[in-house]
Coordinates of C-alpha atoms and ligand atoms in Angstrom, one line a residue:
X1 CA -64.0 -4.4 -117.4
X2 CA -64.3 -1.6 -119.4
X3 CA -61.0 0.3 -119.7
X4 CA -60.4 4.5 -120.1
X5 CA -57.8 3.5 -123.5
X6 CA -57.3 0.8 -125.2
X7 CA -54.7 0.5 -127.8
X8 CA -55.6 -2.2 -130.1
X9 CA -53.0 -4.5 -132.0
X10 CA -49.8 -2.2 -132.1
X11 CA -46.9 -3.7 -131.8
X12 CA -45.4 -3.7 -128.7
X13 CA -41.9 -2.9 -127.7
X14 CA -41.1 -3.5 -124.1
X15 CA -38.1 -2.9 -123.2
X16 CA -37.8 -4.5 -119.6
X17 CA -38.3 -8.3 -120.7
X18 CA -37.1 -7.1 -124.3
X19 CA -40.5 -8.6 -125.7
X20 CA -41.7 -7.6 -129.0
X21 CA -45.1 -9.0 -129.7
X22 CA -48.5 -7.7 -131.2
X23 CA -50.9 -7.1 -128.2
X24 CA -53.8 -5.1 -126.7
X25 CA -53.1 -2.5 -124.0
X26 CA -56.0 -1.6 -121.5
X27 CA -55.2 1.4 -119.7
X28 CA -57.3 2.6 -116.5
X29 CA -57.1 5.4 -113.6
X30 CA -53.8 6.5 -115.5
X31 CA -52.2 3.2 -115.3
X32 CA -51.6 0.4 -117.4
X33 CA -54.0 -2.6 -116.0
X34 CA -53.2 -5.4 -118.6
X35 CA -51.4 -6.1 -121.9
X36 CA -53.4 -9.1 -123.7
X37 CA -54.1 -10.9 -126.8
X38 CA -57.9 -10.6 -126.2
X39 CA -60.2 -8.4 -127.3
X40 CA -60.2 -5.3 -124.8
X41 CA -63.3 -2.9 -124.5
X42 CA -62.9 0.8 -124.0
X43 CA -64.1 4.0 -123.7
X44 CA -61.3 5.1 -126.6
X45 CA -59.9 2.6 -128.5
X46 CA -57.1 3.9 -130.5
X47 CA -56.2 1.3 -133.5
X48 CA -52.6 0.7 -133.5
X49 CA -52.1 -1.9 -136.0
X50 CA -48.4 -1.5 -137.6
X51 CA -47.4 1.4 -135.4
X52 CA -44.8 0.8 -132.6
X53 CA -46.3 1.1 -129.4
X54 CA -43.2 2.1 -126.4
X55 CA -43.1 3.4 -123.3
X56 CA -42.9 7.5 -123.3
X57 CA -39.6 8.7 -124.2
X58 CA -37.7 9.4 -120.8
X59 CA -35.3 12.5 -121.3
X60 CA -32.9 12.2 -119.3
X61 CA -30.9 15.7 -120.1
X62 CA -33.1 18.2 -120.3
X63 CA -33.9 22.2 -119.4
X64 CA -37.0 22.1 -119.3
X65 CA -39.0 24.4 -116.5
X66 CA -41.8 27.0 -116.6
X67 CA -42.1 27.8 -120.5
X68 CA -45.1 25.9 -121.9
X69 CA -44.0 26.2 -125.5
X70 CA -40.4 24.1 -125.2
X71 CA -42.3 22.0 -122.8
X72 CA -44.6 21.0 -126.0
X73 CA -42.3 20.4 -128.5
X74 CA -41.0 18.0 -126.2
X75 CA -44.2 16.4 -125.9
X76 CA -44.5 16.3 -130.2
X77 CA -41.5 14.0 -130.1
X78 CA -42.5 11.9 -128.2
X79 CA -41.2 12.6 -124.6
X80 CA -43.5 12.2 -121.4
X81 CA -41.1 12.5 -118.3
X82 CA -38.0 15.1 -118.6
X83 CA -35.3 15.7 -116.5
X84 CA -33.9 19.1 -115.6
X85 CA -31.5 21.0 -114.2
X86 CA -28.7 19.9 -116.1
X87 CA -25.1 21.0 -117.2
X88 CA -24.6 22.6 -113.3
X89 CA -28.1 24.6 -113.7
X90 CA -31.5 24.8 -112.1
X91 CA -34.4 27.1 -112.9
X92 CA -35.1 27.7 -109.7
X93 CA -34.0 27.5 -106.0
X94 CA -35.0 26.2 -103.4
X95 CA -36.4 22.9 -104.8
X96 CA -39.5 23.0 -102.9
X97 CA -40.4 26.4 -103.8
X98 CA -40.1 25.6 -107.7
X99 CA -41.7 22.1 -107.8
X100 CA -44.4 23.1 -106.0
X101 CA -45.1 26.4 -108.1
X102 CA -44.6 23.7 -110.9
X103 CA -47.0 21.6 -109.6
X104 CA -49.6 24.1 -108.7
X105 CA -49.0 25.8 -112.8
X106 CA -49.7 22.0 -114.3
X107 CA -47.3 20.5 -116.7
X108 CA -47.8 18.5 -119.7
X109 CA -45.0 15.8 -118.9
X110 CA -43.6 14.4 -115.6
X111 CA -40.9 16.8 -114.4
X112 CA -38.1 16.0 -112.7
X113 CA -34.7 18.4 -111.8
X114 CA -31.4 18.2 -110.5
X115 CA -29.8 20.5 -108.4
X116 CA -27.0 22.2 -110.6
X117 CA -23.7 23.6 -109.0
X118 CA -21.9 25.1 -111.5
X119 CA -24.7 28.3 -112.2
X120 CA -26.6 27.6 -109.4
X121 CA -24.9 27.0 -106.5
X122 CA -22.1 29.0 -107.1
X123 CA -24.6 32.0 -107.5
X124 CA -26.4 31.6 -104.7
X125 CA -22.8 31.1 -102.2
X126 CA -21.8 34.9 -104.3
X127 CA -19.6 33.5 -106.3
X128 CA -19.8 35.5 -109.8
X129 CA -16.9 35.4 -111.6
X130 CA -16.8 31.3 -113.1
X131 CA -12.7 31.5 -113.1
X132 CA -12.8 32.4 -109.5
X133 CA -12.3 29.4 -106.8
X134 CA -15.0 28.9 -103.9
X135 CA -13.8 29.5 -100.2
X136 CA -13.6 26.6 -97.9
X137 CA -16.5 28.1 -96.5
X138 CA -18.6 28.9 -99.5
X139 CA -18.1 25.2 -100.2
X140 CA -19.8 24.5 -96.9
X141 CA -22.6 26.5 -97.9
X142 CA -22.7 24.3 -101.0
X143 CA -22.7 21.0 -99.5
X144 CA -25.5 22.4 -97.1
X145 CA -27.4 23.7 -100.3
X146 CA -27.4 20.5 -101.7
X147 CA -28.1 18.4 -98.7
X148 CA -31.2 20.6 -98.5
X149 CA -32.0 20.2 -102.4
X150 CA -31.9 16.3 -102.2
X151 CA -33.8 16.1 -99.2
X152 CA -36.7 18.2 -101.1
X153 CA -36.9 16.0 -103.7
X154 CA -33.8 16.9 -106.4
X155 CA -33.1 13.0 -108.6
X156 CA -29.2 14.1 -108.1
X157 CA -26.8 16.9 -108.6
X158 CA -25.4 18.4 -112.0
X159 CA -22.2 19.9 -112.8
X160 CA -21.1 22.3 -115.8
X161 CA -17.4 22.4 -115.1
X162 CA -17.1 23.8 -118.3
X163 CA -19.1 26.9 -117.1
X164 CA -16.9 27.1 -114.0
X165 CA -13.5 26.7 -114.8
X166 CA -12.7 28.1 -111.1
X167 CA -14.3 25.0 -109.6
X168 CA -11.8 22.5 -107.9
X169 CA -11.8 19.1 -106.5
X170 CA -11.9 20.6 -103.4
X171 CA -15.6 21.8 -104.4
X172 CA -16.9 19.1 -106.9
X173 CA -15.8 15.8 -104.2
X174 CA -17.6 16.8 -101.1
X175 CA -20.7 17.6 -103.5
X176 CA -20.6 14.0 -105.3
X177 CA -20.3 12.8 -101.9
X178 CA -23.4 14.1 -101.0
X179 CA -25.3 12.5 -103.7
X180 CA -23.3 9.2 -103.5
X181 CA -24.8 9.4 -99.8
X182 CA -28.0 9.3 -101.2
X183 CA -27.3 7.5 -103.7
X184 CA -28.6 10.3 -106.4
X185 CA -27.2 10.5 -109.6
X186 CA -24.5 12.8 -110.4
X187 CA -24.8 14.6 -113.8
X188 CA -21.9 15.8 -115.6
X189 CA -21.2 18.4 -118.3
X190 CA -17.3 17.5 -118.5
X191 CA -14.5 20.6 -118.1
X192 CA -13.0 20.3 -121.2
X193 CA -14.1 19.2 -124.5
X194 CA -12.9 18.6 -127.9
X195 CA -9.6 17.6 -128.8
X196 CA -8.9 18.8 -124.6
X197 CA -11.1 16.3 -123.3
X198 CA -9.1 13.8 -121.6
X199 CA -8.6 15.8 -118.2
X200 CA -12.5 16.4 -118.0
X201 CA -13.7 12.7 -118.6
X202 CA -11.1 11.3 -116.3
X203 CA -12.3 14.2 -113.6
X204 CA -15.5 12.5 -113.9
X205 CA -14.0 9.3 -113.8
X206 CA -12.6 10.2 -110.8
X207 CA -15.2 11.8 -108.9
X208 CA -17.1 8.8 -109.1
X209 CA -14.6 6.4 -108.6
X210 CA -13.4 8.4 -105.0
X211 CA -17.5 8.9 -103.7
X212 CA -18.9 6.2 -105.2
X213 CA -21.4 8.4 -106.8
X214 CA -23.3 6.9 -109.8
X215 CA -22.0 9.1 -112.8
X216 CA -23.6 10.5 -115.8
X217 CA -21.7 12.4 -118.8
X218 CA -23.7 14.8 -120.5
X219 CA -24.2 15.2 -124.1
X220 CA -21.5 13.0 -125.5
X221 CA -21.6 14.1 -128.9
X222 CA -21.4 17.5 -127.8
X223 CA -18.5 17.2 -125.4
X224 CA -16.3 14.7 -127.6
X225 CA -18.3 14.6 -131.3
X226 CA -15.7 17.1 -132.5
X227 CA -13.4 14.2 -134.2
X228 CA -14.2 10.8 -134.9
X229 CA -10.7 10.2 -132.6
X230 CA -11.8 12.0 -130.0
X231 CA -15.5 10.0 -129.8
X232 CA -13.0 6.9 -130.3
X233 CA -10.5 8.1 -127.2
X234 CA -13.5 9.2 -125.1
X235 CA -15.4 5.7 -125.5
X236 CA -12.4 3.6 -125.0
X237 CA -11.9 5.7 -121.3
X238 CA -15.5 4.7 -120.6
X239 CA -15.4 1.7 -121.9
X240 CA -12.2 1.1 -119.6
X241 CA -13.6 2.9 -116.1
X242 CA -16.9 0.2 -116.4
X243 CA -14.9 -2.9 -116.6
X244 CA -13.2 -1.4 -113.6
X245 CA -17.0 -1.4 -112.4
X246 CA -17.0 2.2 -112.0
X247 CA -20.4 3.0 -112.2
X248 CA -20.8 5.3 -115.1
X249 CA -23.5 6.1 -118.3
X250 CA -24.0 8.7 -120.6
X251 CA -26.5 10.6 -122.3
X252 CA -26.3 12.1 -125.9
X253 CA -27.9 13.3 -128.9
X254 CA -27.1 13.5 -132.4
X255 CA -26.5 16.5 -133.8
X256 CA -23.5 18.4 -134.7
X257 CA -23.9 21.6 -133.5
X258 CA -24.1 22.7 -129.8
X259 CA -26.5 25.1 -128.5
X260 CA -24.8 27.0 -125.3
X261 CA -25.3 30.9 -124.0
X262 CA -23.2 33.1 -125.8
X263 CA -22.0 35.1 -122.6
X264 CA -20.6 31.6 -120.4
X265 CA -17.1 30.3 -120.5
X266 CA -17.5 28.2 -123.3
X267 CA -17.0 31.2 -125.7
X268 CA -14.4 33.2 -123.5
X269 CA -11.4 34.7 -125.9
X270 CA -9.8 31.6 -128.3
X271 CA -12.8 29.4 -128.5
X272 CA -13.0 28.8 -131.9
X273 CA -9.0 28.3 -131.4
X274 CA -9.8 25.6 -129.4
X275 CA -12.2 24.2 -132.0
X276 CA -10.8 24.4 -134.8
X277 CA -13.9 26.5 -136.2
X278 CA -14.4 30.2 -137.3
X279 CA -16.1 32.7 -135.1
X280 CA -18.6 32.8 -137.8
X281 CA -19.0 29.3 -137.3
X282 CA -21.2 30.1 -133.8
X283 CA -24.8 31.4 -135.3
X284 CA -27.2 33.6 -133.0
X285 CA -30.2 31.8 -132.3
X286 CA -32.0 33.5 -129.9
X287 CA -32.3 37.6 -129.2
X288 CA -31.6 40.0 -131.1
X289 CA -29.1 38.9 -133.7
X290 CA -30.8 35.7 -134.0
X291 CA -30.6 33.8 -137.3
X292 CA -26.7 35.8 -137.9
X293 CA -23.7 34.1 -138.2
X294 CA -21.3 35.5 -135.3
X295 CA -18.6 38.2 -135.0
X296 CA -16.3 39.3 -132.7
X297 CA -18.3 42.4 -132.0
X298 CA -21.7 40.4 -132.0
X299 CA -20.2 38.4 -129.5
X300 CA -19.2 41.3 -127.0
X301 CA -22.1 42.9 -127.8
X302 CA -24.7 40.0 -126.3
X303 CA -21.9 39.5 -123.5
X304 CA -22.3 42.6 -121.9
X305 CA -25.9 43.5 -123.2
X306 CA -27.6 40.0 -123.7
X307 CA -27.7 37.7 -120.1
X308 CA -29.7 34.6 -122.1
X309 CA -28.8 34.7 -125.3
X310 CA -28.4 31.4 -126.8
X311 CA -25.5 30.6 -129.9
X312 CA -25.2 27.1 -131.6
X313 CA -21.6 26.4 -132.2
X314 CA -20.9 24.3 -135.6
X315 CA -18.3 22.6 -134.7
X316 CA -19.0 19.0 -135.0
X317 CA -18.0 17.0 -138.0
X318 CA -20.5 14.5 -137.6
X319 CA -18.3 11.7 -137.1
X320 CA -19.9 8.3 -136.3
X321 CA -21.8 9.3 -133.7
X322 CA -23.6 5.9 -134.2
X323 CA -20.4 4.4 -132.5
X324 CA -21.1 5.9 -129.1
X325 CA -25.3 5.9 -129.1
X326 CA -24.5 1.9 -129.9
X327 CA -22.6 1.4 -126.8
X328 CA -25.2 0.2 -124.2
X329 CA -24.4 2.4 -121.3
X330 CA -25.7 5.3 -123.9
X331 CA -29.1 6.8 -123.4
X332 CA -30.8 9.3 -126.3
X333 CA -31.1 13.0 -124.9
X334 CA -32.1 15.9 -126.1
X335 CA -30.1 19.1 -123.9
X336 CA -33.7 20.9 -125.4
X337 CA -35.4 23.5 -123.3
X338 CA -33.2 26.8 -124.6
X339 CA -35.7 27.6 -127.4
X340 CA -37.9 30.2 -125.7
X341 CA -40.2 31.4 -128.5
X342 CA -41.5 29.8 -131.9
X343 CA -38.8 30.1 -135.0
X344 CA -36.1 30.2 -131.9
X345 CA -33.7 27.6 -130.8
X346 CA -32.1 24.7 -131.2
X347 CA -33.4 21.7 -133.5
X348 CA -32.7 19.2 -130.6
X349 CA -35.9 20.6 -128.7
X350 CA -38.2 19.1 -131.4
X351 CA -36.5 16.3 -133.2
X352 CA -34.2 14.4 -131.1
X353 CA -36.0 11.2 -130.9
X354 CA -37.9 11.0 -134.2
X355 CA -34.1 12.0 -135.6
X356 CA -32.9 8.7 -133.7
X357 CA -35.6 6.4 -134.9
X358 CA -35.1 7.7 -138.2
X359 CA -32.0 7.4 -138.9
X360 CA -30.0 4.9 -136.5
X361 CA -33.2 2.3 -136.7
X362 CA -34.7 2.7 -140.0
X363 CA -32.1 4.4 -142.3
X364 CA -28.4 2.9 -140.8
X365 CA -29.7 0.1 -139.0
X366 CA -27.0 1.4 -136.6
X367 CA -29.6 0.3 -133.7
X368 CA -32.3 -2.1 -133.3
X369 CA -35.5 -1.0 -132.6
X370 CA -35.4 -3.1 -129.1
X371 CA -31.9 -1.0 -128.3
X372 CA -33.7 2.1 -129.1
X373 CA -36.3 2.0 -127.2
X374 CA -34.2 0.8 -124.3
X375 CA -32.0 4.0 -124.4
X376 CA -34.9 5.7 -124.6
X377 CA -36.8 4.8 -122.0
X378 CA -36.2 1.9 -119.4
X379 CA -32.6 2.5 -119.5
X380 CA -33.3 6.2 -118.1
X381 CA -36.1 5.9 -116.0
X382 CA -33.8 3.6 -114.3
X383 CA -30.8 5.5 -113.9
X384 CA -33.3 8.4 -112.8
X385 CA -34.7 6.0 -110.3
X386 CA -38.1 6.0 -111.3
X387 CA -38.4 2.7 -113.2
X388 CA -40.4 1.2 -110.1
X389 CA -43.5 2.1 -112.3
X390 CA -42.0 4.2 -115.3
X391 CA -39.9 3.6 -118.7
X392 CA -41.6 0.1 -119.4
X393 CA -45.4 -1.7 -120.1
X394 CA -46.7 -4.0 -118.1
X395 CA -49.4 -4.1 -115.4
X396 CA -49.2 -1.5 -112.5
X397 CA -46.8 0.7 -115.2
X398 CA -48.0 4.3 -115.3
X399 CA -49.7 4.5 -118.8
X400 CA -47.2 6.8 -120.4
X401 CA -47.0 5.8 -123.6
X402 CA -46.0 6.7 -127.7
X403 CA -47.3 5.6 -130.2
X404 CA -45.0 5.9 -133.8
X405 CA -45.2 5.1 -136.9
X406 CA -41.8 3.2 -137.8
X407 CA -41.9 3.3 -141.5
X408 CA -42.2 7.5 -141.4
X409 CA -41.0 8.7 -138.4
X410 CA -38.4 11.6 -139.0
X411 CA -37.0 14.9 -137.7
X412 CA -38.3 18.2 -139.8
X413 CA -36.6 20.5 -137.0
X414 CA -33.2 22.4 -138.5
X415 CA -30.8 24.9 -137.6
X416 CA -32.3 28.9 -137.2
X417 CA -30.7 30.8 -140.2
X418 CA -31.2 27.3 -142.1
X419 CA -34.5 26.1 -141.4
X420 CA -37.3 25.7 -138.9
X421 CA -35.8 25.0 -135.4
X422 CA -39.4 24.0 -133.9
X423 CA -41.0 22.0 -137.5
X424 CA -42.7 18.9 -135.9
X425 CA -41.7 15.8 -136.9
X426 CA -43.5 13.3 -138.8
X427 CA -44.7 9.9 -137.3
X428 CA -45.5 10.5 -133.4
X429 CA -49.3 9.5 -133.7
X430 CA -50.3 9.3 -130.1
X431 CA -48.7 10.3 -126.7
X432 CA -50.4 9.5 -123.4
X433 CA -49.3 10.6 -120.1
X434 CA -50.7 9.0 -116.7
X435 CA -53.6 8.2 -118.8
X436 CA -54.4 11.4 -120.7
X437 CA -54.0 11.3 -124.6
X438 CA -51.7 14.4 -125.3
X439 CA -51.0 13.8 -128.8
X440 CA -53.7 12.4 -131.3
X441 CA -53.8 11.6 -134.9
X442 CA -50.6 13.5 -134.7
X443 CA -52.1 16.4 -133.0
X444 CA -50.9 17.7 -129.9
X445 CA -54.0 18.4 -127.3
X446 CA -52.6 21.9 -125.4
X447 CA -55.2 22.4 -123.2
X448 CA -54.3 19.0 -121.0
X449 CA -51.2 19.2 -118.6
X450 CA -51.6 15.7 -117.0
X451 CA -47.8 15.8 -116.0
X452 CA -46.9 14.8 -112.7
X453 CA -43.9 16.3 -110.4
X454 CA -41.5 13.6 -109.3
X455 CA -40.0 14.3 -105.6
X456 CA -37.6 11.4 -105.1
X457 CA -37.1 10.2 -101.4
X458 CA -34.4 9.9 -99.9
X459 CA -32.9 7.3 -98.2
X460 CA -28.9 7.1 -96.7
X461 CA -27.3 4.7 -98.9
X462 CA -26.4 1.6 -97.5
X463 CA -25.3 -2.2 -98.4
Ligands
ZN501 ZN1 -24.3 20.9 -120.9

């Protein structure tokens, strides 16, 4: 047989059997046909010998949609299937509408969303003030909203209860209940964070453990990174609600600094209070005070005048963040898709996962290169509920696959006002998604968008 790719002696890291071997990959009609020690012939033959060959980064906490240009820094690192909609948020509604406009547009990656209540939702039931509580009837609407989302397709439902600090049990239970039905993830952004976190990690706690809703907490080392106590108190709560067999994971990046829009909740009157930071210590980083360190009057100004303007709040002190990515229920995330032009944004939408590889595997030997991987890939495509034919390598995977180079691979990306939020990193050699080489010789191919939509069906949930 003669295969579309072959990738010739890299060294493969699979992280469904958690085999490590040196092998040949022969990949065909966008699928991986077989992984051998024999010779393989094929149209391309990409030599792979001493690079790490892994399944496509699987992004699990994304915001992602329509904009090609996050979309392909994404791609540079490494990531071929995102997941949106995140943090209570989705691009677009109904769900139907948007994947297929997505779908008809092209994308580079596979695309996935959630349905997001705490923007979304709320929004669309007219609720516009996020201190205001939801009717018994506007939470009706809700439930019926999201019914309707998972049935066209939405992975789960996400919450930014941060974002709505109006929102009550009485509207987040009946909306984990409908994707416990399904059994669909739920995604949360927690209420509270920093040294106020405990009430918003056991709410999540709890709205799991009452609807039996599979759980995910957002961001982790933005939510409790703030002190190395409060990543310490947050784990051990975790650590505590799984061996009550709660079923719970996170996601996280890690860097220090949060990127959030400057006119939501987050930043209402006494956030830096809250913090224990300066205003000044929230810089602009999109619009048009981008790249200046905040004021009070900068602030108002983009709150009245500026609906999606983005801010990255220093605020961590980069405690050991290695602590929580080495627990195993942690998957690597990048919260990336707010950068909306080159020189704009955050440095998580290009260097998350080089930044992981870099400097957990190589530089602190924090992680293995096995646990890595895992947490980047097989780990979420399963939670997502996609790992049928995504997140590992074998025959009758899809052949989404990156190829690095372990002994460079970094993160060039920094903060707007300090570097270059978008640099590429160094070390992704080759991406291939469903079969079509996107990145080569460390060159991204723009013209290609062999991404596919992911609709997940539904089924009722039952033993
Ligand atoms: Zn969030």
């Amino acid at each position: 047989m003669i295969f579309d790719i072959v990738i010739n002696k890299g060294t493969i890291i699979e992280p469904k059997t958690e085999i490590q071997t040196v092998g040949n990959i022969g990949i065909k009609d966008g699928k991986i046909e077989l992984v051998s020690r024999e010779q393989l012939e094929g149209n391309t033959v990409i030599e792979a010998g001493n690079k790490v060959v892994c399944p496509g980064f699987v992004d699990i906490h994304s915001h992602l949609s329509f904009p090609l240009y996050p979309a392909w820094l994404s791609v540079k690192q490494g990531i071929t299937t995102c997941l949106s909609g995140n943090c209570g948020l989705t691009s677009m509604m109904p769900v139907k509408g948007y994947l297929d406009q997505m779908e008809e547009r092209g994308y580079p990656i596979n695309f996935a969303t959630l349905a997001g209540h705490s923007w979304t939702f709320r929004e669309m039931v007219g609720i516009q003030d996020p201190h205001a509580a939801a009717s018994p009837e506007q939470i009706a609407e809700m439930v019926k909203i999201a019914e309707q989302a998972l049935e066209e397709g939405a992975i789960g439902i996400s919450f930014g209860l941060e974002y709505a600090p109006g929102a009550t049990a009485a509207e987040t239970l009946p909306l984990a209940a409908v994707a416990a039905k399904y059994n669909k993830l739920v995604a949360i952004h927690t209420r509270k964070d920093s040294l106020d976190f405990a009430n918003g990690l056991y709410e999540a706690i709890e709205l799991s453990e009452k609807t039996g809703a599979r759980v995910q907490i957002s961001h982790l080392a933005y939510q409790f990174g703030v002190h190395s106590e409060v990543v310490a108190m947050a784990l051990c709560m975790i650590d505590h609600a799984i061996e009550r067999k709660i079923p719970i994971l996170c996601d996280s990046g890690i860097y220090e600094a949060f990127a959030t829009f400057v006119k939501s909740a987050v930043f209402d009157d006494g956030w830096h209070e809250r913090y224990g930071c300066r205003i000044s210590d929230l810089m602009i980083s999109t619009g048009k005070y981008v790249g200046q360190r905040a004021t009070q009057e900068i602030i108002d100004y983009i709150k009245i005048n500026e609906e999606g303007t983005v801010g990255t709040a220093f605020v961590g002190v980069l405690p050991d963040l290695a602590m929580a990515l080495k627990r195993p229920y942690t998957m690597i995330s990048t919260d990336a898709g707010l950068s909306d032009k080159p020189g704009n944004g955050h440095p998580q939408d290009a260097g998350t996962f080089p930044r992981v590889f870099q400097r957990l595997v190589r530089e602190q030997g924090a992680l293995t290169m096995m646990e890595a991987v895992i947490k980047s890939s097989y780990l979420p495509a399963k939670q997502m509920g996609i790992a049928e034919t995504k997140g590992w390598i074998g025959a009758g995977a899809d052949a989404d696959l990156v190829i690095f180079d372990p002994t460079t691979i970094r993160d060039n990306a920094d903060y707007v006002g300090i570097g270059q939020p978008d640099a590429e990193p160094t070390g992704i050699e080759y991406v291939i998604v469903n079969g079509v080489t996107v990145v080569a010789e460390g060159k991204a191919i723009e013209d290609t968008l062999p991404g596919k939509i992911l609709r997940q069906k539904n089924k009722v949930w039952s033993l």
